[in-house]
Short mmCIF file of C-alpha atoms in Angstrom, two decimals:
data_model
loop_
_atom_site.label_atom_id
_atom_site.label_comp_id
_atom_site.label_asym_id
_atom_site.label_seq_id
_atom_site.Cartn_x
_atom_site.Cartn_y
_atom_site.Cartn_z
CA UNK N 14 -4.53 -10.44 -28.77
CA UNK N 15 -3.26 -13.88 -28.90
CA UNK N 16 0.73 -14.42 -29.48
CA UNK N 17 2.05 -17.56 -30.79
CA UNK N 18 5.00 -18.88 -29.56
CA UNK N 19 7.10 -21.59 -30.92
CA UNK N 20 9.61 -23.65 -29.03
CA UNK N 21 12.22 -26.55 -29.57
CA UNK N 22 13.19 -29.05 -26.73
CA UNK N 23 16.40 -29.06 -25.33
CA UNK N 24 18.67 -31.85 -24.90
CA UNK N 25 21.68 -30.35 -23.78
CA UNK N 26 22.43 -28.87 -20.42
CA UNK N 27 25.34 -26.64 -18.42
CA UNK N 28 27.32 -23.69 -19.38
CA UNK N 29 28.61 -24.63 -22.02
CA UNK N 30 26.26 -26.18 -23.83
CA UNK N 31 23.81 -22.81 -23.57
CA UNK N 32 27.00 -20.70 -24.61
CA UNK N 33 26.87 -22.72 -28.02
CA UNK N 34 23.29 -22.52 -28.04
CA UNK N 35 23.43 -18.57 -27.89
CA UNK N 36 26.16 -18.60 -30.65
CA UNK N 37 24.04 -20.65 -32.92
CA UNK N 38 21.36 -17.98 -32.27
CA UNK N 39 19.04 -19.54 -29.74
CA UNK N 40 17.78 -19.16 -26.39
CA UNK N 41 17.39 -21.50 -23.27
CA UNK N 42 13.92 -21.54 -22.10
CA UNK N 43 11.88 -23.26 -19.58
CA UNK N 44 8.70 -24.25 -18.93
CA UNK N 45 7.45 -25.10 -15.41
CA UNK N 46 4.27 -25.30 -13.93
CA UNK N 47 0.32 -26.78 -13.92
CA UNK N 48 1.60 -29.68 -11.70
CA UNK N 49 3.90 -30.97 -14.45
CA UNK N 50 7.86 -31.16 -14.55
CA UNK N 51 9.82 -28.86 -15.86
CA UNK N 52 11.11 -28.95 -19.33
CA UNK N 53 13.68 -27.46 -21.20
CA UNK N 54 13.51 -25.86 -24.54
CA UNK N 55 15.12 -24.04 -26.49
CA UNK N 56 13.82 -20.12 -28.69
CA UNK N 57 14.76 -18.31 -31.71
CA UNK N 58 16.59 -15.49 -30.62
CA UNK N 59 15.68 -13.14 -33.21
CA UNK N 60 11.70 -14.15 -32.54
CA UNK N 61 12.44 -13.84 -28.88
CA UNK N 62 13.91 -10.28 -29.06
CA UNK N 63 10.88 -9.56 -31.51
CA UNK N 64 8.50 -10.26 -28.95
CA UNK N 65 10.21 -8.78 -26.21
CA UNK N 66 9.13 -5.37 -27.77
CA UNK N 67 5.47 -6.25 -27.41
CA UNK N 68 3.74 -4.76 -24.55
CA UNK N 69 1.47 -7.44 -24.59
CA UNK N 70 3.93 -9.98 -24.72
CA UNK N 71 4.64 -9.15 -21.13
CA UNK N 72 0.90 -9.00 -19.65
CA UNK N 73 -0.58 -11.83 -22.47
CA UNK N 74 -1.52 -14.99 -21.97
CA UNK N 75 0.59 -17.14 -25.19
CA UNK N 76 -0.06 -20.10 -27.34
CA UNK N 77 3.57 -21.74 -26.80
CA UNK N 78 3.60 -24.75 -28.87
CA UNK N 79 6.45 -27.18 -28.35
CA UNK N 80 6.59 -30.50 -30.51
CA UNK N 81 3.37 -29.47 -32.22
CA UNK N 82 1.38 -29.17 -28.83
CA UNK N 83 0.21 -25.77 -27.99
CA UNK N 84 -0.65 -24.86 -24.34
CA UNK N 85 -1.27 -21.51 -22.73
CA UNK N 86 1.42 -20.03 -20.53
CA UNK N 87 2.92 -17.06 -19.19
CA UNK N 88 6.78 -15.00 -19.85
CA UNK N 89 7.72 -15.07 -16.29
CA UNK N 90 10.51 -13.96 -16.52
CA UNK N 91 13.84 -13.41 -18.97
CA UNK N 92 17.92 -12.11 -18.81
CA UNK N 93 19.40 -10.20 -21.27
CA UNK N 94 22.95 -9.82 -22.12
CA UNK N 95 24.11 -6.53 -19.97
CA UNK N 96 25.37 -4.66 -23.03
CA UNK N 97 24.51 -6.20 -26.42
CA UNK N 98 21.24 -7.02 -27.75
CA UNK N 99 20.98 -10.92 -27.15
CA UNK N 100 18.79 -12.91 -24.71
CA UNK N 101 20.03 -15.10 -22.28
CA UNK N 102 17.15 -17.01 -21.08
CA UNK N 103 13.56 -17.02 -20.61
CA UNK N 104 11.06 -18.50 -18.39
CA UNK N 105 7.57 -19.74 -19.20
CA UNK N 106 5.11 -20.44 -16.68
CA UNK N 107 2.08 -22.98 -17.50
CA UNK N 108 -1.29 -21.90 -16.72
CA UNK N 109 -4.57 -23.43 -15.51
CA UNK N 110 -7.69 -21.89 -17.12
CA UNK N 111 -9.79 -22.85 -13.82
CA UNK N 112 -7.09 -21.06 -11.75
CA UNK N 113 -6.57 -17.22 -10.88
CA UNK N 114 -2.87 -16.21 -11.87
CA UNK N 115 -0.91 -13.45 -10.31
CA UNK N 116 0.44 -10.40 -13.20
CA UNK N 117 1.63 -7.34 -13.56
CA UNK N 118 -0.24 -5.42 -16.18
CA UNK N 119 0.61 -1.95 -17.45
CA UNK N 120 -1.65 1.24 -16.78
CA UNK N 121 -2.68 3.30 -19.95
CA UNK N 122 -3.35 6.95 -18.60
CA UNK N 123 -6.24 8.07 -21.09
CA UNK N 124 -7.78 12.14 -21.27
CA UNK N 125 -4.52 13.54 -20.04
CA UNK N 126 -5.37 16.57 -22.85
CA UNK N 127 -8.83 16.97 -21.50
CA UNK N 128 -8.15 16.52 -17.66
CA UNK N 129 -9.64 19.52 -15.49
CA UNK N 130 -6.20 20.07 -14.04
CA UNK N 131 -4.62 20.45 -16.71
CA UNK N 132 -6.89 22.79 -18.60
CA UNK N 133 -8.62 24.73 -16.06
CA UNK N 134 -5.89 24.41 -13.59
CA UNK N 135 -2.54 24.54 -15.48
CA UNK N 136 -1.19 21.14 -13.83
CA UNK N 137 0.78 18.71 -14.89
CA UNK N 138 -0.58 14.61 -15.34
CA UNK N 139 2.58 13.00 -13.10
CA UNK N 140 2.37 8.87 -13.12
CA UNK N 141 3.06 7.67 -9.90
CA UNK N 142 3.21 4.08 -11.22
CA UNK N 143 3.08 2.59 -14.69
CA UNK N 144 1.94 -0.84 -13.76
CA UNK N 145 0.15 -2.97 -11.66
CA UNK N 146 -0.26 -6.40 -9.86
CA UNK N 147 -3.99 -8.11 -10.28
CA UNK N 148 -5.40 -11.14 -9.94
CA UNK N 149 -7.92 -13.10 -12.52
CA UNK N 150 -8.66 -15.88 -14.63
CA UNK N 151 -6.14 -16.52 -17.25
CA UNK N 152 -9.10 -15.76 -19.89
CA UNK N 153 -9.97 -12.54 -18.41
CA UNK N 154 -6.11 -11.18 -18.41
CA UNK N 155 -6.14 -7.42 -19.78
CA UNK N 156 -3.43 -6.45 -21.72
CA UNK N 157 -3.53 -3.10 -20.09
CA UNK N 158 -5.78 -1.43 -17.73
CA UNK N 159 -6.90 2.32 -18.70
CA UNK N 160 -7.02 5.02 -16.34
CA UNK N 161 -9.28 8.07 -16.72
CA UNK N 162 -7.82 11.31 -15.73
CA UNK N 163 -10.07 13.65 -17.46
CA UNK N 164 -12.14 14.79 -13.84
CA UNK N 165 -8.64 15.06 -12.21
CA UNK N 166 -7.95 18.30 -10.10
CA UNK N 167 -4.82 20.42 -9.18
CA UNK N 168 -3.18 18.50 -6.28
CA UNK N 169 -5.79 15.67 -6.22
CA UNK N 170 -4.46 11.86 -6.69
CA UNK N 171 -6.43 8.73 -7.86
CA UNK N 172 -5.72 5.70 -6.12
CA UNK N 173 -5.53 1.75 -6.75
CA UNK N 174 -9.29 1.71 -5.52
CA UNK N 175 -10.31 4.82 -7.75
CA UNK N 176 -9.69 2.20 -10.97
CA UNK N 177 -12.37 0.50 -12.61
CA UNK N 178 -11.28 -2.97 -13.10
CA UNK N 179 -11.98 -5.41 -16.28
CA UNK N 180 -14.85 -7.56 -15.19
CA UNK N 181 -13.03 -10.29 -13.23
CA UNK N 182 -9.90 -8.38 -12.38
CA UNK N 183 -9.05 -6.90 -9.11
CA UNK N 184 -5.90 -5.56 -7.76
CA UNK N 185 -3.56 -8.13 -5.45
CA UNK N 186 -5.15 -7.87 -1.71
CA UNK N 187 -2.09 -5.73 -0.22
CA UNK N 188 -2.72 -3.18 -3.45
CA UNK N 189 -6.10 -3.35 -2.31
CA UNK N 190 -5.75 -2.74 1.70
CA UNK N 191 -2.88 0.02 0.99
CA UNK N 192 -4.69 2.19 -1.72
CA UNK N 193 -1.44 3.36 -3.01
CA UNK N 194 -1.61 6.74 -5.98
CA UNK N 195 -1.20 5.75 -9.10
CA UNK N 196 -1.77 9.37 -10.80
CA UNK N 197 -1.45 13.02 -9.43
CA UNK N 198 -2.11 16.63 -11.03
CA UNK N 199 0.69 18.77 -9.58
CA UNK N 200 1.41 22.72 -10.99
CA UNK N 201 4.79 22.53 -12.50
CA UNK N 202 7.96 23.51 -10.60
CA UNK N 203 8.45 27.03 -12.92
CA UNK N 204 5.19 28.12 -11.35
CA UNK N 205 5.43 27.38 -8.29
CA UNK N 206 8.77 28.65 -8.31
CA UNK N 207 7.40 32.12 -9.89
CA UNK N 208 4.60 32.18 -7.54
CA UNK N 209 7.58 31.69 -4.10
CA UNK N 210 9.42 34.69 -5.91
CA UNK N 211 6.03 36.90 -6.21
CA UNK N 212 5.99 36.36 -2.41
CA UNK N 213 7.34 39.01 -0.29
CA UNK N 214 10.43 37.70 0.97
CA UNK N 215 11.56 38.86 4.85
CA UNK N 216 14.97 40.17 5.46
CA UNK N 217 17.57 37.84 5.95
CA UNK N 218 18.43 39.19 9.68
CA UNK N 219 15.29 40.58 11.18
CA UNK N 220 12.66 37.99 9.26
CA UNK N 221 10.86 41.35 8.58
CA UNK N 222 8.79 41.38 4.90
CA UNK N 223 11.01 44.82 2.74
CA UNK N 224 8.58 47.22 3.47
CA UNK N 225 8.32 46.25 7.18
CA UNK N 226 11.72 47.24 7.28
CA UNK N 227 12.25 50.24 5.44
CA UNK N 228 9.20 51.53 7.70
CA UNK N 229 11.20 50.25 10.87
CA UNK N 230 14.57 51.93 9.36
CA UNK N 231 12.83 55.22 8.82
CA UNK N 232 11.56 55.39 12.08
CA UNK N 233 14.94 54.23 13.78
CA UNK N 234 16.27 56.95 11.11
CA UNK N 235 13.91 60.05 12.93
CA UNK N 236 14.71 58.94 16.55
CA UNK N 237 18.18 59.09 15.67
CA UNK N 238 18.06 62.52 14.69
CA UNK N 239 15.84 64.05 17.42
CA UNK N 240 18.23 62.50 19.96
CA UNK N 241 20.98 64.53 18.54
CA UNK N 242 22.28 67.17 20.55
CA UNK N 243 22.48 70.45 18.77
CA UNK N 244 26.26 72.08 18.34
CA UNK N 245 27.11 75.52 19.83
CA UNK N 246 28.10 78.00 17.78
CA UNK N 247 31.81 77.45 16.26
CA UNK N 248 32.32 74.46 18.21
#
């Protein structure tokens, strides 16, 4: 999926100038990167705050044209406003085709209705994590990576090394040394819970299970009474 981006250059700098550029409804921007200096552009913020609801504008490789010359880059990275809906500034990273780039792309967990765990075994599908760092080639970015949990078992995990990668994507080398879980079957809490209470439970002074100790309090119960000493007559 290829996004198009458009952006204006930016003449003016500082505080100030960026406050007025917000009000006017724009965005600072930069774009650094591919050996070249940085330059300083300017967004629409409505077409900005669009895109920002794309999945794929996150993980996606853009067209970002600036002065009628399009080049690829990356959204690095971007600041909103902490309470209304307005973007403060975003960050654009160039990219060379010939060089491997480092992303975070999001996991799509696929056969969650179908997993064994879940059918056979009454578990639950619990993400660990919902995204991941990879490296590639700038053409062979996914826009997600899919995860099949359909042969998934109760209280079995797949982990970073379980996933098969897009051709030409592979997880960052400490992903790939660690083996982090990215996906677990676990029963939920209610059963386990149910299954704790259908449990004998021990006394809470002897540890004894109940009937352990109603068969150790009849006993005590007879030896009581045969070490009773019988009463005379009227006395």
């Amino acid at each position: 999926m290829k996004i198009a981006v458009t952006a204006y250059p930016r003449t003016k700098q500082g505080t100030s100038a960026s406050r007025r550029l917000r009000t006017s409804g724009r965005v600072p921007a930069i774009i650094y990167g591919a050996d070249k200096p940085v330059q300083k552009v300017e967004l629409d913020q409505a077409a900005v705050l669009r895109h920002l609801k794309m999945e794929a504008f996150h993980a996606s490789v853009l067209d970002l044209t600036v002065d009628g010359v399009t080049s690829p880059a990356l959204l690095r990275d971007f600041q909103m406003h902490p309470f209304k809906p307005i973007a403060l500034h975003v960050d654009f990273q160039r990219v060379d085709k010939n060089k491997k780039i480092h992303m975070k792309v999001p996991l799509h967990y696929v056969n969650a209705d179908i997993c064994v765990g879940v059918k056979a075994g009454g578990g639950v599908v619990q993400h660990i994590i919902n995204d991941l760092e990879i490296l590639c080639l700038p053409d062979d970015l996914p826009e997600y990576i899919e995860v099949d949990v359909k042969d998934l078992q109760v209280a079995h995990s797949l982990h970073v090394n379980d996933i098969a990668f897009p051709k030409g994507v592979e997880p960052i080398p400490r992903l790939k040394k660690e083996n982090p879980g990215v996906v677990t079957v676990q029963l939920p809490k209610e059963s386990a819970a149910d299954d704790a209470d259908a449990a004998p439970k021990a006394t809470e002074i002897t540890g004894q299970k109940p009937e352990e100790a109603a068969a150790a309090g009849a006993a005590k119960d007879g030896a009581k009474k045969e070490a009773a000493p019988k009463k005379e007559g009227g006395k």
